[in-house]
PDB file of C-alpha atoms in Angstrom:
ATOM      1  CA  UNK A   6      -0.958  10.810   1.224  1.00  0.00           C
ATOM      2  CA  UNK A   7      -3.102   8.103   0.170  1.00  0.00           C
ATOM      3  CA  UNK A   8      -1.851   3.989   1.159  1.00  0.00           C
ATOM      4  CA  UNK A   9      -1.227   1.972  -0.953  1.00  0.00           C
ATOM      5  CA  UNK A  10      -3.084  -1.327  -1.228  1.00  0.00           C
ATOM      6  CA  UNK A  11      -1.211  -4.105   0.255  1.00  0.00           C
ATOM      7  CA  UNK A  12      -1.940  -5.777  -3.630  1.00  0.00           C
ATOM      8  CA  UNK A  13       0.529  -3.150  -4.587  1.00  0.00           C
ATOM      9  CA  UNK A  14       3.206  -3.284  -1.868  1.00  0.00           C
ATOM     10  CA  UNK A  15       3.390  -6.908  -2.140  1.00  0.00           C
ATOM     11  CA  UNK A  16       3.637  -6.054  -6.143  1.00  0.00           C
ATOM     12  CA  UNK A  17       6.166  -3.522  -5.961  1.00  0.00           C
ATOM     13  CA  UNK A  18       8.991  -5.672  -3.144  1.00  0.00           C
ATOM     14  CA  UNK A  19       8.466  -8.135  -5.635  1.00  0.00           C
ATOM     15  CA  UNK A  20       9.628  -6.503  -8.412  1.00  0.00           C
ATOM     16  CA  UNK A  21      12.432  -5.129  -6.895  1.00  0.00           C
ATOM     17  CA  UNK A  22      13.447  -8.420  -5.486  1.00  0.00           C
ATOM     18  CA  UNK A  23      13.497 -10.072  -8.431  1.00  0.00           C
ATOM     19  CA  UNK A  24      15.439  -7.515  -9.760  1.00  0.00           C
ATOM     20  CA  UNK A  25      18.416  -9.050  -7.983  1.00  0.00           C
ATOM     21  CA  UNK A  26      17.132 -12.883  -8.045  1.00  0.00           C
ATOM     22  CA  UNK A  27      15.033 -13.135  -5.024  1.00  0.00           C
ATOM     23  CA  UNK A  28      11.598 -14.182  -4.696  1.00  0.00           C
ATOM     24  CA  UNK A  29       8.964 -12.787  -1.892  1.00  0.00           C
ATOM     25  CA  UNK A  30       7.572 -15.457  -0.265  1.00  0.00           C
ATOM     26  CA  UNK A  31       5.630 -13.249   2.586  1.00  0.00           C
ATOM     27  CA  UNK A  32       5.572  -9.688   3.452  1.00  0.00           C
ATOM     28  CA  UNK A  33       3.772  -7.614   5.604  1.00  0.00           C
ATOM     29  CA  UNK A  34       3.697  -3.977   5.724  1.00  0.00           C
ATOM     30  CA  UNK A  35       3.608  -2.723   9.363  1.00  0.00           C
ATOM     31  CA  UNK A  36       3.634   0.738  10.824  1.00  0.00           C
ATOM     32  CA  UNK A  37       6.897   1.646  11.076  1.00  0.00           C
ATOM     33  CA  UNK A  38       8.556  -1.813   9.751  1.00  0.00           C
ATOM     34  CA  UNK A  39       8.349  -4.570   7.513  1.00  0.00           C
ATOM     35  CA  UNK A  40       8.648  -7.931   7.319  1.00  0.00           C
ATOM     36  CA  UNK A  41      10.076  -9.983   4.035  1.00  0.00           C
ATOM     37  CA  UNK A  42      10.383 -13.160   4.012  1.00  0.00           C
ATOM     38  CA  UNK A  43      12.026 -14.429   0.924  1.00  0.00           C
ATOM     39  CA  UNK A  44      14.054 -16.757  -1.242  1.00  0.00           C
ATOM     40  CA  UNK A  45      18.088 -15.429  -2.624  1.00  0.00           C
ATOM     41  CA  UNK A  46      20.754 -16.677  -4.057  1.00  0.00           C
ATOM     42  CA  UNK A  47      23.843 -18.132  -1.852  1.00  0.00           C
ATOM     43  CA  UNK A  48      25.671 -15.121  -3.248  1.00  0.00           C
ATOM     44  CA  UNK A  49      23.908 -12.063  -2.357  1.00  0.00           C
ATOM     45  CA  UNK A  50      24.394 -11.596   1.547  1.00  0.00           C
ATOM     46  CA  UNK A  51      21.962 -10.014   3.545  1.00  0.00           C
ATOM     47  CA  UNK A  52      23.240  -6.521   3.213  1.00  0.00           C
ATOM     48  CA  UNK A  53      23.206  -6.900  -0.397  1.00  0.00           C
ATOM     49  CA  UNK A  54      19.511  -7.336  -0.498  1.00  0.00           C
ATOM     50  CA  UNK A  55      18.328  -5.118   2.636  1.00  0.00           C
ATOM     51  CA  UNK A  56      20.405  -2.050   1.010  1.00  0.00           C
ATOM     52  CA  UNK A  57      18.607  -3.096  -2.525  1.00  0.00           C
ATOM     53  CA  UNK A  58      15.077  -3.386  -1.588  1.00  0.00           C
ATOM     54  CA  UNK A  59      15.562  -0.350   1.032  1.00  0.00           C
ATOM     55  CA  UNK A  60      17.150   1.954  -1.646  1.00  0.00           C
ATOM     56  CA  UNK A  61      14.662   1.608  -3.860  1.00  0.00           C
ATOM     57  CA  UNK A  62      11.734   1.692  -2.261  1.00  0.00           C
ATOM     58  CA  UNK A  63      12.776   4.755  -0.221  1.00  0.00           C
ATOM     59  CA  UNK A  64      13.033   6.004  -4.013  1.00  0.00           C
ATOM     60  CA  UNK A  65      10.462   5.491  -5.312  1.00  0.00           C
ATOM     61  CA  UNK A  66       7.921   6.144  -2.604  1.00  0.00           C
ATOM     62  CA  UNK A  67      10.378   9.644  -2.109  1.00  0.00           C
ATOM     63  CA  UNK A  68       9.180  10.165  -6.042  1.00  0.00           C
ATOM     64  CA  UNK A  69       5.584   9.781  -5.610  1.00  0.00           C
ATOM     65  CA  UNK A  70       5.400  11.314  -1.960  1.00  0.00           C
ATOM     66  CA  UNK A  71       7.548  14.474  -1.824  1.00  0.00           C
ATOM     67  CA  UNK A  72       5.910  15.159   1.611  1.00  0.00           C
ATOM     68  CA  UNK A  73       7.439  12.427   3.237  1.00  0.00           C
ATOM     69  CA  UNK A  74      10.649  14.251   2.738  1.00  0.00           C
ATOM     70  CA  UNK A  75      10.089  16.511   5.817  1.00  0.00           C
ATOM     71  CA  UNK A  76       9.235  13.927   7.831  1.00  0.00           C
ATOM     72  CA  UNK A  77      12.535  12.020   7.469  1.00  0.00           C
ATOM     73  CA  UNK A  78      16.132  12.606   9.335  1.00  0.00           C
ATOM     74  CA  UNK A  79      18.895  13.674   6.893  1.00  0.00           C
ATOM     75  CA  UNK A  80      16.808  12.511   4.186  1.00  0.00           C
ATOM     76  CA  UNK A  81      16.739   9.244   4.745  1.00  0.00           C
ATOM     77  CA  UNK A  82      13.418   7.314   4.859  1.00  0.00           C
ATOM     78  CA  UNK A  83      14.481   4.036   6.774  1.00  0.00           C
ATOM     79  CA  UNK A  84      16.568   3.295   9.017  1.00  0.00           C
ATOM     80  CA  UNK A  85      20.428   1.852   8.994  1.00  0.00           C
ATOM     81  CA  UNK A  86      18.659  -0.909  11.046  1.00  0.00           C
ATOM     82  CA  UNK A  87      17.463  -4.428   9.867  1.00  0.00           C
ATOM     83  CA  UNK A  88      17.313  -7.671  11.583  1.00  0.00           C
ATOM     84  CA  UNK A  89      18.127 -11.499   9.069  1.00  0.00           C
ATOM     85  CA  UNK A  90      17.553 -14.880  10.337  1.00  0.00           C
ATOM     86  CA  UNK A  91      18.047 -17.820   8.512  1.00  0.00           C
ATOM     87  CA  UNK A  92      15.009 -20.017   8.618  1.00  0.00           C
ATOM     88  CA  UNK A  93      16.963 -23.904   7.845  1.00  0.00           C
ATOM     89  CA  UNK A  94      15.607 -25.322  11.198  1.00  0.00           C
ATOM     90  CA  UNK A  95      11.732 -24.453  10.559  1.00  0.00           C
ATOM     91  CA  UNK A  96       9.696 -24.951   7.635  1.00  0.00           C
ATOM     92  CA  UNK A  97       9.032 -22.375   5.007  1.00  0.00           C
ATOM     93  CA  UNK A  98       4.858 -22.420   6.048  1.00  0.00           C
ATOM     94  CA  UNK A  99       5.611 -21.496   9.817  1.00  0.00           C
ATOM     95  CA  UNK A 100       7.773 -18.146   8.951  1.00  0.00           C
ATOM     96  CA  UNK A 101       5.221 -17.568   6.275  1.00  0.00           C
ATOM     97  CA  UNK A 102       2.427 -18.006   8.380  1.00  0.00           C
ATOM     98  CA  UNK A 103       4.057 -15.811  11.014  1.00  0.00           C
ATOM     99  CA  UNK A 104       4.995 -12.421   8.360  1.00  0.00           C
ATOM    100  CA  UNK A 105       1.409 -13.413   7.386  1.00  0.00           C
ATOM    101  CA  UNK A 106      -0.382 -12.733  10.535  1.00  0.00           C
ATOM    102  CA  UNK A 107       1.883  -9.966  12.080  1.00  0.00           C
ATOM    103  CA  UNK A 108      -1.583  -7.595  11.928  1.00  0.00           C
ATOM    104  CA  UNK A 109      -3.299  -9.767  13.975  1.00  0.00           C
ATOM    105  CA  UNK A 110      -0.494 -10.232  16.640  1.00  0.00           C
ATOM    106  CA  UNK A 111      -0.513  -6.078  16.223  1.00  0.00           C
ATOM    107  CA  UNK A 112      -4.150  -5.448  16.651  1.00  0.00           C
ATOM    108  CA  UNK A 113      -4.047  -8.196  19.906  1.00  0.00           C
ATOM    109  CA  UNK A 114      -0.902  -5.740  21.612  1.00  0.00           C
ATOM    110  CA  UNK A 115      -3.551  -2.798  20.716  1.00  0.00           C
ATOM    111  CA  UNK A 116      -6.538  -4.445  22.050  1.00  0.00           C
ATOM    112  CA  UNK A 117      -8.557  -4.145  18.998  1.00  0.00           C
TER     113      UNK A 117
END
């Protein structure tokens, strides 16, 4: 299976956040998570958009990468897990600049 760039990850949660009326702010693609940081409407609650973005990108990256079909449980690709915060006591430039820089906080656990 060859990665994707993170051009076309960032590309792709886009699209299917506006989809529903969100915008992507920030996202980072990490190893076995990932972290969106984004804009939606007062009435889509977080559930809404997690089950959304999670549905079809399990989709589509099921379409394109059959393999990763016998790597998942039940046929799922993610998780029933997520984790939502609401961000009204920091500025919108300090959670992006944290989703932004979760590779280097990764590589510093690693010791790279």
């Amino acid at each position: 299976m060859k990665p994707e760039s993170p051009r076309i990850k960032r590309t792709r949660h886009a699209k299917h956040s506006e989809e529903i009326g969100c915008e992507v702010i920030a996202l980072e693609v990490m190893p076995d998570h990932v972290h969106v940081f984004l804009q939606a409407k007062p009435n889509l609650s977080p559930a809404q958009i997690v089950n959304h973005l999670k549905g079809k990108t399990a989709r589509k990256l099921l379409q394109e990468f059959p393999e990763l079909r016998s790597k998942t449980t039940h046929g799922r690709l993610w998780s029933r897990s997520y984790f939502v915060a609401s961000v009204g006591y920091i500025t919108d430039e300090i959670v992006k600049h944290y989703v932004e820089t979760q590779w280097e906080r990764e590589l510093k656990r690693r010791g790279a």
